[in-house]
mmCIF file of C-alpha atoms in Angstrom:
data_model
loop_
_atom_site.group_PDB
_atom_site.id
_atom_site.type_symbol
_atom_site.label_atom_id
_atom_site.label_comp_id
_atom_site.label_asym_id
_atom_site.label_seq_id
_atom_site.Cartn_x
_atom_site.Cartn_y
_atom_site.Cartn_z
ATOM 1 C CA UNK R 1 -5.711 -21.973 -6.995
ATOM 2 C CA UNK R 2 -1.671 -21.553 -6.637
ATOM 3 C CA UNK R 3 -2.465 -18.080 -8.156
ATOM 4 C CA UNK R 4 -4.972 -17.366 -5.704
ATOM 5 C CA UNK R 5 -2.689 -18.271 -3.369
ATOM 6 C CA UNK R 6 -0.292 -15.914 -3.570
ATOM 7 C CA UNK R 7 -2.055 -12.879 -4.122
ATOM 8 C CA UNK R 8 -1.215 -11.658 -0.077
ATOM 9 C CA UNK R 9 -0.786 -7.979 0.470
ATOM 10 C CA UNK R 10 2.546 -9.075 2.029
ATOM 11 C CA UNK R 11 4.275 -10.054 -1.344
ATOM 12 C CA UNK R 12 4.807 -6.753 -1.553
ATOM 13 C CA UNK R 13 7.112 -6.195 1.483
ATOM 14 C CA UNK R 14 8.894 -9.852 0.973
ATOM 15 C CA UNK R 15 13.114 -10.301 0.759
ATOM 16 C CA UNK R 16 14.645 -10.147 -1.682
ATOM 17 C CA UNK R 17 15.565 -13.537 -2.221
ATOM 18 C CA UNK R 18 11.894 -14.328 -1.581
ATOM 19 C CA UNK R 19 11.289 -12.016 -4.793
ATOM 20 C CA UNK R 20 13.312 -14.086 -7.006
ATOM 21 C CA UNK R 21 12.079 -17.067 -6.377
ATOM 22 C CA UNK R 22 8.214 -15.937 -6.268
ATOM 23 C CA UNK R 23 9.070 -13.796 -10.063
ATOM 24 C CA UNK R 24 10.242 -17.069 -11.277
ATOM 25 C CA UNK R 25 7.095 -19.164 -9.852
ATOM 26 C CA UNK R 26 4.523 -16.404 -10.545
ATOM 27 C CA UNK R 27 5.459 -15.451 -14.444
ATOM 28 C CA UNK R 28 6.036 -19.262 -15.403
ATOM 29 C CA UNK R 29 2.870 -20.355 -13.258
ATOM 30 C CA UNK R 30 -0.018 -17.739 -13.546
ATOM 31 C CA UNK R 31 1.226 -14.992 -16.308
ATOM 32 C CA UNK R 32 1.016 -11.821 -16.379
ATOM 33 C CA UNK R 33 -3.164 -11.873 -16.218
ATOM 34 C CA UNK R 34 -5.414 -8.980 -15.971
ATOM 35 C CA UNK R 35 -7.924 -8.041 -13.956
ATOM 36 C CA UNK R 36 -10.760 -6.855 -16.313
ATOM 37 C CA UNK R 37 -13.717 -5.828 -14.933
ATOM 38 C CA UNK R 38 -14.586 -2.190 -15.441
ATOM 39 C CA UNK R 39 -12.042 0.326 -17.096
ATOM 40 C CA UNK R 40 -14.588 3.595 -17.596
ATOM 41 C CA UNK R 41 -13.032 6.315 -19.835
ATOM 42 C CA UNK R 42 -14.447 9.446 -19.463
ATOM 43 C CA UNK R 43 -13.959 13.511 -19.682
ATOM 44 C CA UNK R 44 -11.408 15.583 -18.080
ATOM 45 C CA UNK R 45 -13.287 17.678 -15.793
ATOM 46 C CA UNK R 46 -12.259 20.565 -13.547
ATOM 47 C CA UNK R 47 -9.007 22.056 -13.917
ATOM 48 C CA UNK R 48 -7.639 19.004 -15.640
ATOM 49 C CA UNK R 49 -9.923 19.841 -18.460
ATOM 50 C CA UNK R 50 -7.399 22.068 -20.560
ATOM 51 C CA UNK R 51 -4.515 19.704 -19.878
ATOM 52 C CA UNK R 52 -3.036 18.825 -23.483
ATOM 53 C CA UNK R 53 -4.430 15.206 -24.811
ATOM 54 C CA UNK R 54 -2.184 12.090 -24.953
ATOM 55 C CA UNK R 55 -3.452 11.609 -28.342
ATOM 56 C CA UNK R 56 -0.995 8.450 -30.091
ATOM 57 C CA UNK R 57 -0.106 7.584 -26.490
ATOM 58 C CA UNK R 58 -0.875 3.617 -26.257
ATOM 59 C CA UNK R 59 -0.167 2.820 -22.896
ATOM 60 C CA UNK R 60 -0.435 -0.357 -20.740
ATOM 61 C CA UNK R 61 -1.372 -0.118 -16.920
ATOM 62 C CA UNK R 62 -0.298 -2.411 -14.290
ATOM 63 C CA UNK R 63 -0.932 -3.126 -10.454
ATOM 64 C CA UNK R 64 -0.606 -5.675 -8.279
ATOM 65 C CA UNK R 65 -3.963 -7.666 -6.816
ATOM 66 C CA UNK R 66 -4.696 -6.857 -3.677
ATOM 67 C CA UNK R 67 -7.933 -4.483 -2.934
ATOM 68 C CA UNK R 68 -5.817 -1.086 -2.805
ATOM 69 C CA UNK R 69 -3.685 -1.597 -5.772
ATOM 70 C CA UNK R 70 -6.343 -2.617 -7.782
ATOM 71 C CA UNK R 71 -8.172 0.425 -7.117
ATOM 72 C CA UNK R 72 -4.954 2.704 -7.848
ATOM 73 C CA UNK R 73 -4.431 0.733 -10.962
ATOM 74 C CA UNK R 74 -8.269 1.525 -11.906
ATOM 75 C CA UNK R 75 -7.788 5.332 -11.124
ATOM 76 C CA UNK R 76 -5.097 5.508 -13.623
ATOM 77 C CA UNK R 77 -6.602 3.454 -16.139
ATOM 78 C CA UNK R 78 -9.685 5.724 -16.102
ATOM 79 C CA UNK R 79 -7.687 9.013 -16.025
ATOM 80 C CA UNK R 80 -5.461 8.189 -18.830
ATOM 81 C CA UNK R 81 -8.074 6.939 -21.164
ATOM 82 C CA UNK R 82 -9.915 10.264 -20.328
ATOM 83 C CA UNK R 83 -7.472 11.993 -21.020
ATOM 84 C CA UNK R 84 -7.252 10.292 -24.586
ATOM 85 C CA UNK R 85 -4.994 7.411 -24.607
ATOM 86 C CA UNK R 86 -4.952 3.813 -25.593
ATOM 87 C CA UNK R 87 -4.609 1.986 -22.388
ATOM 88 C CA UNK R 88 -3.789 -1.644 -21.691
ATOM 89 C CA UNK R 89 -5.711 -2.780 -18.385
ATOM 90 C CA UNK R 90 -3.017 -5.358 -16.769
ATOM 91 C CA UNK R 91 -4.238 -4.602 -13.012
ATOM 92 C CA UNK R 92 -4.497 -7.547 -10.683
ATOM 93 C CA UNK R 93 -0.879 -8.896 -11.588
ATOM 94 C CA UNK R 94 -0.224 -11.730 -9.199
ATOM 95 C CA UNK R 95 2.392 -10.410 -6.566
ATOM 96 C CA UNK R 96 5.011 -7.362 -6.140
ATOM 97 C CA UNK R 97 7.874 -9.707 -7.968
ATOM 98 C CA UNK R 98 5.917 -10.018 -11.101
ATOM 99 C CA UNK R 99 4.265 -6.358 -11.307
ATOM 100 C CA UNK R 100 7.512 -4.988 -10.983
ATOM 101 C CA UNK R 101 9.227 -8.117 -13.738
ATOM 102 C CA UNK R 102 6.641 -6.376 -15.717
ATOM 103 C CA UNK R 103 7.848 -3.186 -15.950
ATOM 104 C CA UNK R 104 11.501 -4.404 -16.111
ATOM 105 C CA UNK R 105 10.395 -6.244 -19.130
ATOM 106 C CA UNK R 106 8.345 -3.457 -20.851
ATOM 107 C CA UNK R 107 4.960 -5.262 -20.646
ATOM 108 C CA UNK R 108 3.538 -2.523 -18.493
ATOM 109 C CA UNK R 109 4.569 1.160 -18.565
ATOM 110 C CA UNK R 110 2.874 2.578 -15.954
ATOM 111 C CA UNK R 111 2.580 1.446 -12.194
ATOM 112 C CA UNK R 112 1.360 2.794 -8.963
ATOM 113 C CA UNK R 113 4.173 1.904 -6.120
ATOM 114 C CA UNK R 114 5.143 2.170 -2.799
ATOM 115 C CA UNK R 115 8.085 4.191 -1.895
ATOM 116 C CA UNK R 116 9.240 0.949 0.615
ATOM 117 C CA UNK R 117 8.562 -1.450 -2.029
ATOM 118 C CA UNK R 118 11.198 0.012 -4.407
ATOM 119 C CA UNK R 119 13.642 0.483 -1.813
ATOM 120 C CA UNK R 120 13.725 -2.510 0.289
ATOM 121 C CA UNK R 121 12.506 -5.171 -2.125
ATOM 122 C CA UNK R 122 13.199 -4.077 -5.508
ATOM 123 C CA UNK R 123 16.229 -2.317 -4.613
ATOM 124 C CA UNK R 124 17.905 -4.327 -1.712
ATOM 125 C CA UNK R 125 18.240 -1.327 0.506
ATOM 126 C CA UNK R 126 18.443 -2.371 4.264
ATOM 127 C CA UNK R 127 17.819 0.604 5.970
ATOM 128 C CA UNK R 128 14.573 2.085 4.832
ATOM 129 C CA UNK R 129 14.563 6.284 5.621
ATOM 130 C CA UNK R 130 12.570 7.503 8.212
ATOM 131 C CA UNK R 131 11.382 10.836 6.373
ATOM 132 C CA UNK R 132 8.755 10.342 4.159
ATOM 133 C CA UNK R 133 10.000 13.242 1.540
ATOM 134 C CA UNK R 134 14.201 11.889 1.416
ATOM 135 C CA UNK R 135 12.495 8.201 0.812
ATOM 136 C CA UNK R 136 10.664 9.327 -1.933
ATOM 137 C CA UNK R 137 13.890 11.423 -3.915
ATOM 138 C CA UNK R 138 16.189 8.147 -3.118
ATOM 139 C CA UNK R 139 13.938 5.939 -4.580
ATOM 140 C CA UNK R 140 13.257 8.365 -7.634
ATOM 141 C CA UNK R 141 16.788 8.797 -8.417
ATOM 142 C CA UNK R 142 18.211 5.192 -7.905
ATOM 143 C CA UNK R 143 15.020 4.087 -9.876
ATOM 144 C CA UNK R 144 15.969 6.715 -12.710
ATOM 145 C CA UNK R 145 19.126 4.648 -13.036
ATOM 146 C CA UNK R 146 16.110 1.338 -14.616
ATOM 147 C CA UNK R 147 14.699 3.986 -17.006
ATOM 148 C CA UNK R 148 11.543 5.318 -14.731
ATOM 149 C CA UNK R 149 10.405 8.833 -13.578
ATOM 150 C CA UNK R 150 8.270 8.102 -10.351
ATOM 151 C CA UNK R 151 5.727 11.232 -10.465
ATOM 152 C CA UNK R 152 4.999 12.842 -7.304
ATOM 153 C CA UNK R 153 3.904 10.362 -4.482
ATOM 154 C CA UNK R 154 0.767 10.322 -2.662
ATOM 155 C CA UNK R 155 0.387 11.757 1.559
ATOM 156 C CA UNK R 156 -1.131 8.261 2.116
ATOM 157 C CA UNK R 157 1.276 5.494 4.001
ATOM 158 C CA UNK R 158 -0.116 1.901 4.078
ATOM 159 C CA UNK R 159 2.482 0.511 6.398
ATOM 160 C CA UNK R 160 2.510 -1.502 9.925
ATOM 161 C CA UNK R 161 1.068 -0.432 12.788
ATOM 162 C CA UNK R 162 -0.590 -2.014 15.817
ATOM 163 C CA UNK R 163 -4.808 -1.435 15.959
ATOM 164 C CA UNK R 164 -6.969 -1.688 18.756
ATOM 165 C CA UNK R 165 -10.610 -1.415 19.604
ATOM 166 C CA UNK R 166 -11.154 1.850 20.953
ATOM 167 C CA UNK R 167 -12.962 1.253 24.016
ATOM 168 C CA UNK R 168 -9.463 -0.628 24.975
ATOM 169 C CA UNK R 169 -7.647 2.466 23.475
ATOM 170 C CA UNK R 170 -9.494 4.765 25.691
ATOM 171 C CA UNK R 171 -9.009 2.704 28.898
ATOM 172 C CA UNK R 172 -5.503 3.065 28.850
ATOM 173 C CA UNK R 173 -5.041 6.418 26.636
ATOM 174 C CA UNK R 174 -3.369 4.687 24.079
ATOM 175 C CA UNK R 175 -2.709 6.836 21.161
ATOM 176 C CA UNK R 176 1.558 6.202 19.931
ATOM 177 C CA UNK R 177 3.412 3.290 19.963
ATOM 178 C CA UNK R 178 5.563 4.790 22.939
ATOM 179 C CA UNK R 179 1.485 4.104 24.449
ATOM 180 C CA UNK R 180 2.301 0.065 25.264
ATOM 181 C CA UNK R 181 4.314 0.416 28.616
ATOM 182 C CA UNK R 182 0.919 2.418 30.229
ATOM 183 C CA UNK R 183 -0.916 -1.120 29.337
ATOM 184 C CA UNK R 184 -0.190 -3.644 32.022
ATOM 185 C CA UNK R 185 1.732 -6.847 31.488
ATOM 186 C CA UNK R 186 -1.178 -9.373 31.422
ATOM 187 C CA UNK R 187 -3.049 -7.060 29.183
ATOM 188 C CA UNK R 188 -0.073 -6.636 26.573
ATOM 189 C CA UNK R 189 -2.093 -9.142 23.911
ATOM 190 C CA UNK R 190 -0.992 -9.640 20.479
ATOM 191 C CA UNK R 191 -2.035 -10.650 17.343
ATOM 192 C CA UNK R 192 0.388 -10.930 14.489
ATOM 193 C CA UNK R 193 1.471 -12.811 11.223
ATOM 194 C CA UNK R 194 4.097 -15.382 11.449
ATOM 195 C CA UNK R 195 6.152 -12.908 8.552
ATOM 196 C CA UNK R 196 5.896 -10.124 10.844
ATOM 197 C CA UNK R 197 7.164 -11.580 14.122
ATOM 198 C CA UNK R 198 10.410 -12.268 12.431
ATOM 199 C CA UNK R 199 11.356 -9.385 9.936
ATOM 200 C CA UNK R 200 14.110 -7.092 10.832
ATOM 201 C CA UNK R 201 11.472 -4.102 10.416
ATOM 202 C CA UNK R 202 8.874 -6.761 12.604
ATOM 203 C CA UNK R 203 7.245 -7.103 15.935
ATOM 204 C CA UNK R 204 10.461 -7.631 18.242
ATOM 205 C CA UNK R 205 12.723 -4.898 16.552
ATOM 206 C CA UNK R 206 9.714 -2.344 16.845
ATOM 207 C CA UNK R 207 9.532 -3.349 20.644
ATOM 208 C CA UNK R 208 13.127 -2.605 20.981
ATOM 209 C CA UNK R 209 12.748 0.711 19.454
ATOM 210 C CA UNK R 210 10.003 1.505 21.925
ATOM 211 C CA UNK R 211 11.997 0.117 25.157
ATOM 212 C CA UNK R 212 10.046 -3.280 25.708
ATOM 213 C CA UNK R 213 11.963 -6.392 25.982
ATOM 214 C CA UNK R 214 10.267 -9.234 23.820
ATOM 215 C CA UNK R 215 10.049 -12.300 27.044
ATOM 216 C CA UNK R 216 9.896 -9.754 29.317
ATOM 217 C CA UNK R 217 7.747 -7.009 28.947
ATOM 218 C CA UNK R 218 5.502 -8.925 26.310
ATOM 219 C CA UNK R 219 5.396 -12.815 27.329
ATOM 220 C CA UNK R 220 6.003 -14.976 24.324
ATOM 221 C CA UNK R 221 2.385 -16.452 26.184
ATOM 222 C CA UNK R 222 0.809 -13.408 24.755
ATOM 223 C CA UNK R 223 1.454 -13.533 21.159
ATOM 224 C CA UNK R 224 -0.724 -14.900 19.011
ATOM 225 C CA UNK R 225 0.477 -15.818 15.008
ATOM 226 C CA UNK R 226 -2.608 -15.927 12.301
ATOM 227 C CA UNK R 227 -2.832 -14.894 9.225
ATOM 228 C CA UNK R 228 -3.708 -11.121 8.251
ATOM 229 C CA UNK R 229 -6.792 -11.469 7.376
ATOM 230 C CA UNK R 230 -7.832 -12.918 10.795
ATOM 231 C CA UNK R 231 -6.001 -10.450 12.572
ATOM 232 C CA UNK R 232 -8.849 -7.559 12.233
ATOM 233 C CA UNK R 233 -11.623 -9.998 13.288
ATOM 234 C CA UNK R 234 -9.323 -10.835 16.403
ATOM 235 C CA UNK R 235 -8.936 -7.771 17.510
ATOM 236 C CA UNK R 236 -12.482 -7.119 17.447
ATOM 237 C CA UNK R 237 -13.743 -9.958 18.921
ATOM 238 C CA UNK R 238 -11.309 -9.498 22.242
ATOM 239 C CA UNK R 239 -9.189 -12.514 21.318
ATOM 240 C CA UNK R 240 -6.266 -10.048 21.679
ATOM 241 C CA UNK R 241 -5.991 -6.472 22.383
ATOM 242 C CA UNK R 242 -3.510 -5.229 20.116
ATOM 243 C CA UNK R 243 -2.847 -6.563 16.739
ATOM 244 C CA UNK R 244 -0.781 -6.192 13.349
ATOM 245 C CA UNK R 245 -2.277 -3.914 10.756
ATOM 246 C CA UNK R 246 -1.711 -1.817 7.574
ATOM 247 C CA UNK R 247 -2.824 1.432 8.302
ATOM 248 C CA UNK R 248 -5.117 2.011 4.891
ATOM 249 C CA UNK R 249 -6.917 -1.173 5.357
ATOM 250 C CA UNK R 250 -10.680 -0.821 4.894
ATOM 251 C CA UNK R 251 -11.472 -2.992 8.036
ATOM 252 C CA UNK R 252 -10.064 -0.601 10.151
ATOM 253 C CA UNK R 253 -13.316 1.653 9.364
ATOM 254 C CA UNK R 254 -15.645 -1.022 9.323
ATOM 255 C CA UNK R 255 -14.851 -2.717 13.045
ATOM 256 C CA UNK R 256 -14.340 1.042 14.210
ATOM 257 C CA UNK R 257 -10.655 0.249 15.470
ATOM 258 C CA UNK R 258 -8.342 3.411 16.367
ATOM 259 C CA UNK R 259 -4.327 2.632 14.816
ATOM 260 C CA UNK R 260 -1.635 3.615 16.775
ATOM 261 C CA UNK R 261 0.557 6.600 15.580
ATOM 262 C CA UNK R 262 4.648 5.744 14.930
ATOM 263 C CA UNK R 263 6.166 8.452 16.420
ATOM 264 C CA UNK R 264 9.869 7.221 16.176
ATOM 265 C CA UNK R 265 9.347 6.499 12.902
ATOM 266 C CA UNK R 266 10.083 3.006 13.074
ATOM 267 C CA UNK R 267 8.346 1.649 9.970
ATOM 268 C CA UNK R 268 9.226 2.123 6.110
ATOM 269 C CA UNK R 269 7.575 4.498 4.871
ATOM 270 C CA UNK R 270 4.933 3.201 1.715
ATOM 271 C CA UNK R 271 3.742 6.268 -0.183
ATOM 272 C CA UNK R 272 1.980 5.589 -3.413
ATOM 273 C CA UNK R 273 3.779 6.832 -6.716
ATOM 274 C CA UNK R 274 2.637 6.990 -10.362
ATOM 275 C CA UNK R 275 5.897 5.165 -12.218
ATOM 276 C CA UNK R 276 6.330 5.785 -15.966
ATOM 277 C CA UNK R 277 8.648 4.722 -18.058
ATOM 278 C CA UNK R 278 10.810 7.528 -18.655
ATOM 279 C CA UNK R 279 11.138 7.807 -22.240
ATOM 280 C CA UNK R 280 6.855 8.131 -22.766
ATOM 281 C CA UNK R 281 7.149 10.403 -20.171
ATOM 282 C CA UNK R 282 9.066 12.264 -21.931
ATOM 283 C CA UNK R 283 7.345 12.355 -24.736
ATOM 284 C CA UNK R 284 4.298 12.884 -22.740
ATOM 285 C CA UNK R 285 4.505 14.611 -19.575
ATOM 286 C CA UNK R 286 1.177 15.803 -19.360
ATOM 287 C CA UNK R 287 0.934 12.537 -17.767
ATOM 288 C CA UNK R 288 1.781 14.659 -14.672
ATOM 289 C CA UNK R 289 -0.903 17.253 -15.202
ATOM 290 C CA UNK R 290 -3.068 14.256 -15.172
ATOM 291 C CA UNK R 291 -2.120 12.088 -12.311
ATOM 292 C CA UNK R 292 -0.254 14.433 -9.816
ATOM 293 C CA UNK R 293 -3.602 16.039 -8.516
ATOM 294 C CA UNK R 294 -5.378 12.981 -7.862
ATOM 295 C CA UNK R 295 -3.064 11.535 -6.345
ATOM 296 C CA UNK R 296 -2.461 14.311 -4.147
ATOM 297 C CA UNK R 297 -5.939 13.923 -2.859
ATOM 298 C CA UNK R 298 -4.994 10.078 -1.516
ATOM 299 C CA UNK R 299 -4.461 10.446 2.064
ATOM 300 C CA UNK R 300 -5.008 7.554 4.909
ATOM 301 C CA UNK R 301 -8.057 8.191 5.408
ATOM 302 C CA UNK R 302 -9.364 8.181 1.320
ATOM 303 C CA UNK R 303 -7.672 5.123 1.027
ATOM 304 C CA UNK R 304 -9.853 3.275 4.250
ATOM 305 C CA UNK R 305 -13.014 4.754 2.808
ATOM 306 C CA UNK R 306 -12.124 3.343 -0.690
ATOM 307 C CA UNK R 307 -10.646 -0.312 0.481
ATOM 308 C CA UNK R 308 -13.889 -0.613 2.624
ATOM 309 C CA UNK R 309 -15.803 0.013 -0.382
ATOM 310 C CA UNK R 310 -14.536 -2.941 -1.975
ATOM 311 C CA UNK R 311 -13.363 -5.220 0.841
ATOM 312 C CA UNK R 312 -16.521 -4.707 3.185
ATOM 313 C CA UNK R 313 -19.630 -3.783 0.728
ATOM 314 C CA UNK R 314 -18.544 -5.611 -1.724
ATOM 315 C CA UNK R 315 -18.340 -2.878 -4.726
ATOM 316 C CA UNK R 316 -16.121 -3.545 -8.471
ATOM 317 C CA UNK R 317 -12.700 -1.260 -7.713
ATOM 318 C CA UNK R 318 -13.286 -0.592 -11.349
ATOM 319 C CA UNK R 319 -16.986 1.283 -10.408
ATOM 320 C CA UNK R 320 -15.137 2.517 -6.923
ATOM 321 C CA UNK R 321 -12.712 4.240 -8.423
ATOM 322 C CA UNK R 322 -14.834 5.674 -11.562
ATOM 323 C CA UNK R 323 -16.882 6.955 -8.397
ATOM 324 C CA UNK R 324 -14.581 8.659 -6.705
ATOM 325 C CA UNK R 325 -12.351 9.780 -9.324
ATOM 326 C CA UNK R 326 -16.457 12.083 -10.373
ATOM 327 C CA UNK R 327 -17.125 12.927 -6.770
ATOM 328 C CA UNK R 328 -13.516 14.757 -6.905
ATOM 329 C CA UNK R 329 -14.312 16.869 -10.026
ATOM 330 C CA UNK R 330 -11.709 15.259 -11.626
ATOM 331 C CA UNK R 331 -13.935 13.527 -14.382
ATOM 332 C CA UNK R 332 -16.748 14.196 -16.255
#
C-alpha cells in the first residue's frame, strides 16, 4: 500500500521541500489514521502517585509509525490516561510531515519529537547544534513562537552512526568515528542508503569531518547503497564491514553489533521531547510531573531493549510500553 510505503524512519530527517510535498500526498492520500491496538490506562504509581489529576483534560496523542515512535506515543497515551484524562490514540501517523501538519492543525495536542526533527525539517535550520542541551532550548524557544512548550527532552539520541560486528571492531580497535583511518583501505566496506550518501549531514561530509577523502581513502568500489532495513543484515552477514545505522535501533542488540561513538559531534542531535500545546499546558502542567520522569529514564540503551521488543520478538508497542512503563514503578 502507498501508505505502507512511506512509513520509513527516514521521513523524519527529509528536506524541507521533501516535507511539503510528502504533507500534501500523505494527508490527502492516507489521513490522519491511528494506530489502535492497545492503549492500557492504569494507576499512578510511585512518586507520581500524588501528582494532581488531569481531570476535564481531553487530550489527543500523536506519533509517527515507525517502531520507536509508536512506542513513545504508547507511553504517553498510557501515562496520561492514568493519570485521568480523556486521550485520543492517533499514534502510527504516516510520516514526520503529517504528524507534525497535525499538530499545526490542532488534531493532535501532544507529540513525542526529536530535537533534529524540529530544527532541520520543521524549522529549515541548516546548521543543526552540536550540544545536545543549546539544541534542545533553540528548538523550545523558536517552537514557542507555533504555540508549543516542548517538556524536558529525553538522554536518548537516535541519530546516524556507522555499526559494525564486533569481532571486526575488535580487530582493528575501532571504537570513534576518528577509528576508520586504523582500518586498511581494502577493508574500508560500506553499507549505506542512497538518502544518506548524498545529504549535507551524510556519508561524504562525515568523512570530511573525520579527514578521509571520499575516492580516495574510501573507493567509490566499496560502497554499497540498500535500503535501511538491509543494512543491519549486511553488516552481519560480512557483505560489508561498516554500515549506516540509527543508534536506538533494536537490531543493533539482536545481531550483537558495537556503534561507533561521534566524537566531533558531527551528527544532529535527535533527543526525544514531550510537545504540548501550550495553552493545555497551561492549564495543565502537571503534564510535566507526569511525563518528565519517564522520560528521563529513556536513554540509548532503553530505547534498543524496547525497539527489539517489538522489531525482533515480535511484541504489540501498546503491551511493550504498558510493560515497561510497570517494571519502572511508574504505574500501577
Amino acid at each position: 500500500r502507498e501508505c505502507d510505503r512511506m512509513t520509513r524512519q527516514r521521513m523524519r530527517r527529509a528536506t524541507g521541500a521533501v516535507v511539503a510535498v510528502t504533507t500534501a500526498v500523505t494527508l490527502s492520500s492516507c489521513g490522519l489514521g491511528t494506530s489502535g491496538g492497545l492503549t492500557t490506562s492504569a494507576k499512578l504509581a510511585g512518586p507520581l502517585a500524588s501528582v494532581k489529576k488531569l481531570d476535564g483534560l481531553d487530550i489527543a496523542v500523536g506519533s509517527k509509525d515507525f517502531t520507536e515512535q509508536q512506542i513513545l506515543g504508547k507511553i504517553a497515551v498510557i501515562m496520561l490516561q492514568s493519570g485521568g484524562a480523556k486521550v485520543k490514540d492517533f499514534t502510527a501517523i504516516p510520516g514526520s510531515a503529517a504528524s507534525r501538519q497535525a499538530q499545526l492543525t490542532g488534531q493532535v495536542q501532544l507529540i513525542m519529537e526529536y530535537t533534529g526533527t524540529a530544527w532541520i525539517t520543521y524549522m529549515g535550520k541548516t546548521d543543526p547544534i552540536a550540544d545536545s542541551r543549546k539544541q534542545y532550548e533553540a528548538v523550545k524557544a523558536e517552537d514557542a513562537k507555533n504555540g508549543f512548550t516542548w517538556l524536558e527532552p529525553a538522554p536518548m539520541n537516535n541519530t546516524y552512526s556507522l555499526g559494525m560486528r564486533q569481532d571486526f571492531a575488535k580487530k582493528y580497535g575501532l571504537k570513534d568515528l576518528s577509528d576508520l583511518k586504523k582500518v586498511p583501505v581494502g577493508e574500508r566496506t560500506f553499507c549505506i542508503e542512497s538518502e544518506f550518501a548524498n545529504r549535507n549531514d551524510g556519508f561524504q561530509p562525515m568523512l570530511k569531518a573525520y579527514g578521509m577523502t571520499y575516492g580516495k581513502d574510501v573507493p567509490t568500489g566499496n560502497i554499497r547503497k540498500m535500503d535501511t532495513g538491509a543494512i543491519y543484515s549486511a553488516i552481519d552477514q560480512k557483505v560489508c564491514n561498516l554500515g549506516e545505522v540509527f543508534t536506538t535501533d533494536g537490531r543493533i542488540k539482536s545481531l550483537h553489533l558495537d556503534v561507533m561513538s561521534d566524537s566531533k559531534h558531527f551528527f544532529p542531535n535527535y533527543n526525544v521531547s514531550p510537545v504540548v500545546k501550550t495553552t493545555i499546558y497551561d492549564t495543565y502542567p502537571q503534564i510535566a510531573q507526569i511525563l518528565e520522569p519517564v522520560v528521563k529514564k529513556l536513554d540509548n540503551d532503553t530505547l534498543i531493549d524496547l525497539n527489539a521488543r517489538v522489531d525482533v520478538e515480535g511484541k504489540d508497542p501498546g503491551k511493550v510500553a504498558e510493560e515497561w512503563l510497570k517494571s519502572e514503578g511508574f504505574i500501577e
